[in-house]
Amino acid sequence: MWQASIFTLYPDMFPGPLGTSLSGEALKRGTWSLEAHQIREHGLGRHRAVDDTPAGGGPGMVIRADVLAASLDAGLPADDPRPRLLMSPRGRPLTQERVRALAAGPGVAIVCGRFEGVDERVIAGRGLEEVSIGDYVLSGGEIASMVLLDACVRLLPGVMGKEASGSEESFEGGLLEYPHYTRPREWEGREIPEVLLSGDHARIARWRREQAERLTAERRPDLLPRD
Ligand code: SAH
């Protein structure tokens, strides 16, 4: 079973949307498991404080290293083989390649930041790897972690069903995906491209390849190999 352990101040957010549709069914079937640990259980004092003011001044609050480390140490055995990720806008951007590698492994442990983030020392002290889901700032790591989990879980064996879905998708061949059409054949005066109705599989494959290359060149030239 592919195992996800989440360290968060908002465990009630899980499984959230991951409890429905493909990921929810796979969760019920036991294809993957999800555990959400409340960091605050290791908070300090009567108020179970988890954060404090930033050293050096400035706005906001920072999650304490000692509190987060205590939560991780209680929730993860020292020899747990799963990568320990910290959702962070400063991290390496998540890619489909990385998602594939994570889905092929034993699972993930994920720390969700809040406020200004976490004390830098716990990142090194507990070997956390920072992962970003894009160049924008969210208010917390929970939704970012769900994005990562959703992308991984749909690749687990049996989750997407028998179709070859996955192998022809955007990014998989280094290209964006070709356009899709379905019935009706004509809609508001727009036709399905004739080639797709031709039954000529070689021609269809060629057309799809050309479309994928055209879309990628137009929208994401950064994905094309540089000669
Ligand atoms: N002060 C931080 C942002 C904190 S946002 C900075 O400028 O880098 C609060 C939390 O939301 C972060 O700790 C992280 O866990 C999460 N988060 C925000 N944006 C994210 C992104 N693009 N990818 C992944 N996690 C993100």
Short mmCIF file of C-alpha atoms and ligand atoms in Angstrom, two decimals:
data_model
loop_
_atom_site.label_atom_id
_atom_site.label_comp_id
_atom_site.label_asym_id
_atom_site.label_seq_id
_atom_site.Cartn_x
_atom_site.Cartn_y
_atom_site.Cartn_z
CA MET A 1 0.00 0.00 0.00
CA TRP A 2 1.27 3.48 -0.94
CA GLN A 3 1.37 5.47 2.30
CA ALA A 4 0.91 9.20 2.80
CA SER A 5 1.62 10.83 6.18
CA ILE A 6 0.75 14.49 6.49
CA PHE A 7 1.95 16.85 9.22
CA THR A 8 -0.41 19.78 9.47
CA LEU A 9 -2.16 22.25 11.77
CA TYR A 10 -5.41 21.43 9.91
CA PRO A 11 -5.78 17.63 9.83
CA ASP A 12 -9.54 18.06 9.34
CA MET A 13 -8.83 19.25 5.80
CA PHE A 14 -7.91 15.63 4.91
CA PRO A 15 -8.83 13.61 2.96
CA GLY A 16 -11.09 16.46 1.76
CA PRO A 17 -11.42 16.32 -2.01
CA LEU A 18 -9.14 13.27 -2.10
CA GLY A 19 -11.98 11.33 -0.45
CA THR A 20 -14.08 11.49 -3.63
CA SER A 21 -13.80 10.16 -7.18
CA LEU A 22 -10.79 8.06 -8.26
CA SER A 23 -8.56 8.91 -5.29
CA GLY A 24 -11.40 8.37 -2.80
CA GLU A 25 -12.30 4.98 -4.24
CA ALA A 26 -8.64 3.95 -4.21
CA LEU A 27 -8.40 5.11 -0.57
CA LYS A 28 -11.41 2.95 0.37
CA ARG A 29 -9.99 -0.03 -1.54
CA GLY A 30 -6.69 0.32 0.33
CA THR A 31 -4.57 1.12 -2.72
CA TRP A 32 -3.16 3.95 -0.65
CA SER A 33 -3.47 5.16 2.94
CA LEU A 34 -3.61 8.62 4.45
CA GLU A 35 -2.69 9.68 7.98
CA ALA A 36 -2.94 13.32 9.03
CA HIS A 37 -0.91 14.23 12.14
CA GLN A 38 -1.83 17.29 14.16
CA ILE A 39 1.43 19.21 14.74
CA ARG A 40 -0.27 21.05 17.62
CA GLU A 41 -0.30 17.87 19.71
CA HIS A 42 3.36 18.65 20.25
CA GLY A 43 2.77 22.35 20.90
CA LEU A 44 4.14 24.04 24.00
CA GLY A 45 2.37 25.06 27.17
CA ARG A 46 -1.25 25.33 28.04
CA HIS A 47 -2.04 26.85 24.65
CA ARG A 48 -0.06 24.24 22.72
CA ALA A 49 1.85 26.99 20.92
CA VAL A 50 3.41 25.90 17.64
CA ASP A 51 4.73 29.21 16.33
CA ASP A 52 6.69 32.25 17.45
CA THR A 53 7.84 35.61 16.13
CA PRO A 54 10.59 35.69 13.48
CA ALA A 55 14.12 36.17 14.74
CA GLY A 56 15.37 39.49 13.36
CA GLY A 57 11.87 40.96 13.35
CA GLY A 58 9.36 41.41 10.58
CA PRO A 59 5.75 40.39 10.04
CA GLY A 60 4.09 37.08 10.73
CA MET A 61 4.92 33.99 12.70
CA VAL A 62 7.20 31.00 12.14
CA ILE A 63 6.54 27.34 13.02
CA ARG A 64 9.01 26.29 15.70
CA ALA A 65 11.72 23.74 14.87
CA ASP A 66 11.40 21.91 18.20
CA VAL A 67 7.62 21.50 17.91
CA LEU A 68 7.66 20.33 14.28
CA ALA A 69 10.58 17.95 14.95
CA ALA A 70 8.74 16.42 17.92
CA SER A 71 5.69 15.85 15.71
CA LEU A 72 7.79 14.25 12.95
CA ASP A 73 9.73 12.08 15.40
CA ALA A 74 6.51 10.82 16.99
CA GLY A 75 4.79 10.18 13.65
CA LEU A 76 7.60 8.66 11.58
CA PRO A 77 9.93 5.81 12.52
CA ALA A 78 13.61 6.83 12.10
CA ASP A 79 14.06 4.19 9.39
CA ASP A 80 10.94 5.16 7.44
CA PRO A 81 11.99 4.92 3.78
CA ARG A 82 9.60 7.55 2.43
CA PRO A 83 10.86 10.89 1.15
CA ARG A 84 10.12 13.71 3.60
CA LEU A 85 8.74 16.67 1.72
CA LEU A 86 7.99 20.21 2.85
CA MET A 87 5.49 22.07 0.69
CA SER A 88 7.13 25.44 0.03
CA PRO A 89 7.07 28.14 -2.66
CA ARG A 90 10.88 28.09 -2.43
CA GLY A 91 11.06 24.41 -3.36
CA ARG A 92 11.95 22.70 -6.61
CA PRO A 93 8.85 22.91 -8.85
CA LEU A 94 6.88 19.67 -8.97
CA THR A 95 6.99 17.94 -12.38
CA GLN A 96 5.23 14.92 -13.87
CA GLU A 97 8.61 13.16 -13.86
CA ARG A 98 8.94 13.64 -10.09
CA VAL A 99 5.30 12.62 -9.58
CA ARG A 100 6.02 9.36 -11.44
CA ALA A 101 9.07 8.68 -9.30
CA LEU A 102 7.14 9.36 -6.07
CA ALA A 103 4.20 7.18 -7.19
CA ALA A 104 6.63 4.32 -7.91
CA GLY A 105 8.04 4.50 -4.34
CA PRO A 106 6.62 3.55 -0.94
CA GLY A 107 4.70 6.82 -0.44
CA VAL A 108 5.46 10.24 1.02
CA ALA A 109 5.64 12.11 4.30
CA ILE A 110 4.62 15.74 3.82
CA VAL A 111 4.91 18.76 6.08
CA CYS A 112 2.40 21.52 5.40
CA GLY A 113 3.66 24.98 6.31
CA ARG A 114 1.51 27.85 7.58
CA PHE A 115 2.18 31.48 8.52
CA GLU A 116 5.59 32.59 7.19
CA GLY A 117 6.78 28.99 7.02
CA VAL A 118 8.94 26.81 9.26
CA ASP A 119 12.18 27.47 11.18
CA GLU A 120 15.02 26.81 8.71
CA ARG A 121 16.85 24.51 11.14
CA VAL A 122 14.20 21.79 11.10
CA ILE A 123 14.51 21.56 7.29
CA ALA A 124 18.15 20.49 7.60
CA GLY A 125 17.70 18.73 10.95
CA ARG A 126 15.01 16.37 9.66
CA GLY A 127 16.12 16.17 6.04
CA LEU A 128 13.05 17.85 4.56
CA GLU A 129 13.01 18.43 0.82
CA GLU A 130 11.17 21.57 -0.26
CA VAL A 131 8.69 21.09 -3.10
CA SER A 132 6.70 23.86 -4.81
CA ILE A 133 3.54 23.45 -6.87
CA GLY A 134 4.07 26.70 -8.76
CA ASP A 135 5.23 30.29 -8.65
CA TYR A 136 2.51 31.79 -6.49
CA VAL A 137 1.94 31.86 -2.73
CA LEU A 138 -0.79 29.90 -0.93
CA SER A 139 -1.82 30.45 2.68
CA GLY A 140 -0.80 26.93 3.69
CA GLY A 141 0.75 23.72 2.44
CA GLU A 142 -2.41 21.60 2.79
CA ILE A 143 -3.90 22.27 -0.64
CA ALA A 144 -0.42 22.05 -2.19
CA SER A 145 0.04 18.61 -0.59
CA MET A 146 -3.33 17.51 -1.99
CA VAL A 147 -2.21 18.55 -5.46
CA LEU A 148 0.89 16.38 -5.10
CA LEU A 149 -1.09 13.45 -3.64
CA ASP A 150 -3.75 13.61 -6.36
CA ALA A 151 -1.09 13.58 -9.08
CA CYS A 152 0.64 10.55 -7.49
CA VAL A 153 -2.44 8.53 -6.55
CA ARG A 154 -3.96 8.54 -10.05
CA LEU A 155 -0.79 6.77 -11.25
CA LEU A 156 -0.98 3.93 -8.70
CA PRO A 157 -1.77 0.55 -10.25
CA GLY A 158 -5.50 0.07 -10.83
CA VAL A 159 -6.55 3.63 -10.02
CA MET A 160 -7.18 4.94 -13.52
CA GLY A 161 -8.79 1.80 -14.88
CA LYS A 162 -7.91 -0.25 -17.87
CA GLU A 163 -7.51 2.45 -20.51
CA ALA A 164 -3.99 3.41 -21.35
CA SER A 165 -4.70 6.83 -19.79
CA GLY A 166 -1.54 8.27 -18.48
CA SER A 167 0.84 7.23 -21.20
CA GLU A 168 -0.34 9.74 -23.83
CA GLU A 169 -1.01 12.67 -21.56
CA SER A 170 0.43 16.15 -21.37
CA PHE A 171 4.10 16.11 -20.32
CA GLU A 172 4.46 12.36 -20.68
CA GLY A 173 6.15 12.55 -24.08
CA GLY A 174 7.66 15.93 -23.27
CA LEU A 175 4.73 17.54 -25.12
CA LEU A 176 1.31 18.94 -24.27
CA GLU A 177 -1.54 16.67 -25.25
CA TYR A 178 -3.36 16.83 -28.60
CA PRO A 179 -6.99 18.12 -28.70
CA HIS A 180 -9.91 15.80 -27.90
CA TYR A 181 -13.36 15.56 -29.50
CA THR A 182 -16.43 13.43 -28.91
CA ARG A 183 -20.01 13.27 -30.23
CA PRO A 184 -21.89 15.05 -31.68
CA ARG A 185 -20.04 15.18 -34.98
CA GLU A 186 -21.13 18.78 -35.51
CA TRP A 187 -21.76 21.19 -32.62
CA GLU A 188 -22.79 24.85 -33.16
CA GLY A 189 -21.38 24.65 -36.66
CA ARG A 190 -18.02 23.26 -35.51
CA GLU A 191 -16.96 19.90 -36.96
CA ILE A 192 -14.78 17.16 -35.58
CA PRO A 193 -11.59 17.19 -37.71
CA GLU A 194 -12.16 14.83 -40.64
CA VAL A 195 -8.99 12.83 -40.00
CA LEU A 196 -10.35 11.60 -36.63
CA LEU A 197 -13.37 10.06 -38.39
CA SER A 198 -11.26 8.44 -41.14
CA GLY A 199 -10.51 5.20 -39.31
CA ASP A 200 -6.92 5.46 -40.60
CA HIS A 201 -4.97 4.87 -37.38
CA ALA A 202 -1.58 5.81 -38.78
CA ARG A 203 -2.95 9.11 -40.12
CA ILE A 204 -4.69 9.80 -36.81
CA ALA A 205 -1.50 9.13 -34.86
CA ARG A 206 0.44 11.48 -37.19
CA TRP A 207 -2.20 14.22 -36.85
CA ARG A 208 -2.20 13.95 -33.06
CA ARG A 209 1.58 14.14 -32.94
CA GLU A 210 1.55 17.26 -35.16
CA GLN A 211 -1.12 18.88 -33.01
CA ALA A 212 0.81 18.12 -29.82
CA GLU A 213 3.95 19.65 -31.32
CA ARG A 214 2.06 22.72 -32.55
CA LEU A 215 0.36 23.34 -29.19
CA THR A 216 3.61 22.86 -27.30
CA ALA A 217 5.49 25.24 -29.62
CA GLU A 218 2.72 27.86 -29.23
CA ARG A 219 2.08 27.58 -25.51
CA ARG A 220 5.10 26.01 -23.87
CA PRO A 221 8.17 26.38 -26.08
CA ASP A 222 10.22 25.86 -22.90
CA LEU A 223 9.21 22.15 -23.01
CA LEU A 224 10.67 21.56 -26.49
CA PRO A 225 14.15 20.10 -26.66
CA ARG A 226 16.68 22.74 -27.68
CA ASP A 227 18.35 21.44 -30.87
N1 SAH B 1 6.77 33.30 3.59
C1 SAH B 1 6.82 32.21 2.67
C2 SAH B 1 5.41 31.82 2.21
C3 SAH B 1 4.61 31.18 3.28
S1 SAH B 1 3.06 30.64 2.68
C4 SAH B 1 7.64 32.60 1.45
O1 SAH B 1 7.61 33.77 1.06
O2 SAH B 1 8.31 31.74 0.87
C5 SAH B 1 2.60 29.48 3.92
C6 SAH B 1 2.80 28.02 3.57
O3 SAH B 1 2.03 27.70 2.42
C7 SAH B 1 4.23 27.62 3.20
O4 SAH B 1 4.99 27.32 4.35
C8 SAH B 1 3.99 26.38 2.34
O5 SAH B 1 3.85 25.23 3.12
C9 SAH B 1 2.66 26.69 1.67
N2 SAH B 1 2.82 27.17 0.29
C10 SAH B 1 2.57 28.42 -0.15
N3 SAH B 1 2.80 28.54 -1.47
C11 SAH B 1 3.19 27.32 -1.90
C12 SAH B 1 3.57 26.80 -3.18
N4 SAH B 1 3.61 27.58 -4.27
N5 SAH B 1 3.92 25.50 -3.26
C13 SAH B 1 3.91 24.71 -2.15
N6 SAH B 1 3.56 25.15 -0.91
C14 SAH B 1 3.20 26.44 -0.78
#
